[in-house]
mmCIF file of C-alpha atoms in Angstrom:
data_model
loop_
_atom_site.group_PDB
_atom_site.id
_atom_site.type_symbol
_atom_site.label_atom_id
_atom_site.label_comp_id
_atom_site.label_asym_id
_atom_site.label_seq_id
_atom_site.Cartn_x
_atom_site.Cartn_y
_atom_site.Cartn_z
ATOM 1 C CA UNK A 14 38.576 50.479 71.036
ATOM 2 C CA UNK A 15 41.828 51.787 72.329
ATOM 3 C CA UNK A 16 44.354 49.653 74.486
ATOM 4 C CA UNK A 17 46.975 51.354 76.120
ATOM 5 C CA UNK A 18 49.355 50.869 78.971
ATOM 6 C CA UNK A 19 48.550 52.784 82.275
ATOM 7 C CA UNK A 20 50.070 53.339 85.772
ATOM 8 C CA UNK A 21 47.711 53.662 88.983
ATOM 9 C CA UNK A 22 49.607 57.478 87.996
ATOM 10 C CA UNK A 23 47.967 58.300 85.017
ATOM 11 C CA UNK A 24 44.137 56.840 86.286
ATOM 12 C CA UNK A 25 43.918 59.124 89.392
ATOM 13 C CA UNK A 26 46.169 62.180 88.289
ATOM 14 C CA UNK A 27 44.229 65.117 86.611
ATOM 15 C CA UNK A 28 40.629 66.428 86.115
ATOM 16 C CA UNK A 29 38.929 63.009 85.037
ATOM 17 C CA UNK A 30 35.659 60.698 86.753
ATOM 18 C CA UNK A 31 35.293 57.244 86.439
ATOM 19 C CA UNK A 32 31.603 56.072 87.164
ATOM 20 C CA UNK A 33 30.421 52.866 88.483
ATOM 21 C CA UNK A 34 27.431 52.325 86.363
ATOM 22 C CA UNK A 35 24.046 50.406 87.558
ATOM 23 C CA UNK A 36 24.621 47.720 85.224
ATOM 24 C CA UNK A 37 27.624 46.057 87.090
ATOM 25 C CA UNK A 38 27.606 43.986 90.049
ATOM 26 C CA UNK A 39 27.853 45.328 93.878
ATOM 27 C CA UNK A 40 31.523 45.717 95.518
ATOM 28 C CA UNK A 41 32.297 41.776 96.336
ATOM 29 C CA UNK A 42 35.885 41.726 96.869
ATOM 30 C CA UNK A 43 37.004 39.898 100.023
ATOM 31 C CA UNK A 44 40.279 39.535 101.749
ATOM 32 C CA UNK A 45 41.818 37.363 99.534
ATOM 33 C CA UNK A 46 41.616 39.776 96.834
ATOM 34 C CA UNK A 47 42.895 42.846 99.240
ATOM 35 C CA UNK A 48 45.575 40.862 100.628
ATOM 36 C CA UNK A 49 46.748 39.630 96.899
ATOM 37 C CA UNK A 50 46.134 44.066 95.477
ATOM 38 C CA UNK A 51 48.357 45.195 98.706
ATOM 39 C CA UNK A 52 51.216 42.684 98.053
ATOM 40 C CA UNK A 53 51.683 43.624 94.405
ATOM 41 C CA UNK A 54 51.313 47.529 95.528
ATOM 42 C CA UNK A 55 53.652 47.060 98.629
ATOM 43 C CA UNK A 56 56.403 44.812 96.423
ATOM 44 C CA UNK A 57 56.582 47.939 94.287
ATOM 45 C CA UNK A 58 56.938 49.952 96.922
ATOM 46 C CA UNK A 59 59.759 48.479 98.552
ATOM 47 C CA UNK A 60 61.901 48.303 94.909
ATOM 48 C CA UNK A 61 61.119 51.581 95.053
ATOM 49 C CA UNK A 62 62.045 52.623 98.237
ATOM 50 C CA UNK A 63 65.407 50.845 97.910
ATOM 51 C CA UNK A 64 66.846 53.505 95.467
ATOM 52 C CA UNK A 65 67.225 51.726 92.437
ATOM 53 C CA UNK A 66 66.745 53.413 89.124
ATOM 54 C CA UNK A 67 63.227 53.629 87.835
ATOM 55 C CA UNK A 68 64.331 51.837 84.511
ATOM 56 C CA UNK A 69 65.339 48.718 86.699
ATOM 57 C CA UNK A 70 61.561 48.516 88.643
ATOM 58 C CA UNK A 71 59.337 45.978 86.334
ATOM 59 C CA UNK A 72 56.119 47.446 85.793
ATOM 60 C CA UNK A 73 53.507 45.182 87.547
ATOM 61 C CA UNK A 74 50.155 44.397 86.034
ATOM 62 C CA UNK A 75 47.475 44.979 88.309
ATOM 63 C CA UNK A 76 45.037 43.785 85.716
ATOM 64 C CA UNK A 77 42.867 45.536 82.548
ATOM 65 C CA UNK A 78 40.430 48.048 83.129
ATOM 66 C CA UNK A 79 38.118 48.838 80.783
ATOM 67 C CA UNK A 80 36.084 52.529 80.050
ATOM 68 C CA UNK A 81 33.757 54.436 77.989
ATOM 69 C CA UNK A 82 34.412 58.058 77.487
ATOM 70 C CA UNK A 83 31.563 60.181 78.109
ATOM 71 C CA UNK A 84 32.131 64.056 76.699
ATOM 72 C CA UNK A 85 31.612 66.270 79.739
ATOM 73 C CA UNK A 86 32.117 69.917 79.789
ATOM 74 C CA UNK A 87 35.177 70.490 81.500
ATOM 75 C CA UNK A 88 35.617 67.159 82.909
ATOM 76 C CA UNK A 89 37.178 63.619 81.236
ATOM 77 C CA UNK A 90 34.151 61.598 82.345
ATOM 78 C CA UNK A 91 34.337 57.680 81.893
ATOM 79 C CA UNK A 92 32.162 55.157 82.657
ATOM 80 C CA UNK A 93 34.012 52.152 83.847
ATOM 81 C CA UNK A 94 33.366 48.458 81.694
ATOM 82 C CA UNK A 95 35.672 46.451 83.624
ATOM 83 C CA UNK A 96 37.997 46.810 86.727
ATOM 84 C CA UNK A 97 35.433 48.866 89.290
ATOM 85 C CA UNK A 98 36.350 46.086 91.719
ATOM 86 C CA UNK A 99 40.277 46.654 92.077
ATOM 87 C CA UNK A 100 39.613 50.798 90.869
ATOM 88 C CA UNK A 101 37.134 50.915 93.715
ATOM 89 C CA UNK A 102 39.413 48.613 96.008
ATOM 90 C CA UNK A 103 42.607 51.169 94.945
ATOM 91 C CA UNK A 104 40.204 54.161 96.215
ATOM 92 C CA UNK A 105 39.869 52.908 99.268
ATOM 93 C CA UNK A 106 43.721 51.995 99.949
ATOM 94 C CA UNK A 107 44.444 55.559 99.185
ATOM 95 C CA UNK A 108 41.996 57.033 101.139
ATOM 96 C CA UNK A 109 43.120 54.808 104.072
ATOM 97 C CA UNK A 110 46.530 56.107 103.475
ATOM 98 C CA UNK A 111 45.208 59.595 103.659
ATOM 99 C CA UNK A 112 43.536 59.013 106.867
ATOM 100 C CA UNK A 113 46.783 57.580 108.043
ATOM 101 C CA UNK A 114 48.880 60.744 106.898
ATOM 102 C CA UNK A 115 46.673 63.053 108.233
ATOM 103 C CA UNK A 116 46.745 61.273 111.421
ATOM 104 C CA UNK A 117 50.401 61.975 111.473
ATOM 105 C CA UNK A 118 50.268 65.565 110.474
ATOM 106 C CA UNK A 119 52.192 64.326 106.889
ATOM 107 C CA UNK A 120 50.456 66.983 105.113
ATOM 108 C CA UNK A 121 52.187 66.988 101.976
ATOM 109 C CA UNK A 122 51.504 63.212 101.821
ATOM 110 C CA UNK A 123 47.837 64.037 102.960
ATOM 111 C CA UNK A 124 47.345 66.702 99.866
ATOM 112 C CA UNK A 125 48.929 64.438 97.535
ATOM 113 C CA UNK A 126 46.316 61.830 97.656
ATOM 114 C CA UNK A 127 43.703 64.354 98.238
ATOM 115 C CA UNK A 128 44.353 65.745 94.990
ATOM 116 C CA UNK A 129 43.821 61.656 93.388
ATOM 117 C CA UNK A 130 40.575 61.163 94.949
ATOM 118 C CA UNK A 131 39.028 64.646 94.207
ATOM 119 C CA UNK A 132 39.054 66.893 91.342
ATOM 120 C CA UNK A 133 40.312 70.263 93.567
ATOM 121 C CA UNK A 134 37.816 72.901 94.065
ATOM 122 C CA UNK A 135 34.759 71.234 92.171
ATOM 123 C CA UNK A 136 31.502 70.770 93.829
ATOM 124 C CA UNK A 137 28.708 68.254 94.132
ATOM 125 C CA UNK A 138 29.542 64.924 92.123
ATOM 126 C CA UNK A 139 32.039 66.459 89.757
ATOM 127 C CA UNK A 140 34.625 66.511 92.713
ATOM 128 C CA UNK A 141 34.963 63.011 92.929
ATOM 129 C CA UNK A 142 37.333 61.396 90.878
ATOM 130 C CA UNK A 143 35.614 57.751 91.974
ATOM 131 C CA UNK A 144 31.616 58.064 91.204
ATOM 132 C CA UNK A 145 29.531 54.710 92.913
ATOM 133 C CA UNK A 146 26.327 54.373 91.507
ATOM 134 C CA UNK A 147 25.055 51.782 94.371
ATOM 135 C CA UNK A 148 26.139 52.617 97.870
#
């Protein structure tokens, strides 16, 4: 086993899947948990957004998440131990935000977080970067 430091960054950006296997329990977050996710992401986002140097932003820990690597052809395939609740739960907040830019005809914004939930010009499965096994 590996343990390594990761930004919301480096789980969404490039060719890579995480899968929601069978084994682990439905989506049960409630508002409580949202509400608690958004105020971590939107404190970060407001030291950001006030200019200061990246050095001086703490890092904030949004909690472990734990994977298996499967060996895919072409694709970094994991299937996720731990942490489908609030990867699931950060899927949805950026797909909101999509929705939102593309609303607002911020398409460079909209392409942006395109390119985090899909894996660009694959089809079928293999497009998505966020794989639910129970829907």
């Amino acid at each position: 086993m590996k343990a390594a430091k990761s930004s919301v960054w480096d789980l969404y950006n490039g060719a890579k899947q995480y899968v929601v296997p069978l084994f682990q329990r439905p989506y049960v977050w409630s508002r409580a948990q949202w509400e608690q996710l958004w105020s971590d992401i939107f404190e970060q986002y407001t030291m950001q957004s006030d200019r200061r140097p990246r050095e001086k932003i703490p890092d904030r820990f949004l909690g472990s998440i734990v994977v298996v690597r499967e060996y895919e052809k072409n694709l970094d395939k994991y299937t996720i131990i731990d942490g489908q609740q609030r990867v699931t739960t950060i899927s949805i907040i950026l797909a909101v935000i999509r929705a939102f830019a593309k609303e607002r005809n911020l398409n460079e914004l909209y392409e942006q977080i395109s390119d985090f939930l899909r894996n660009g010009p694959r089809s079928g499965e293999g497009q998505y970067v966020v794989i639910p096994t129970r829907v």
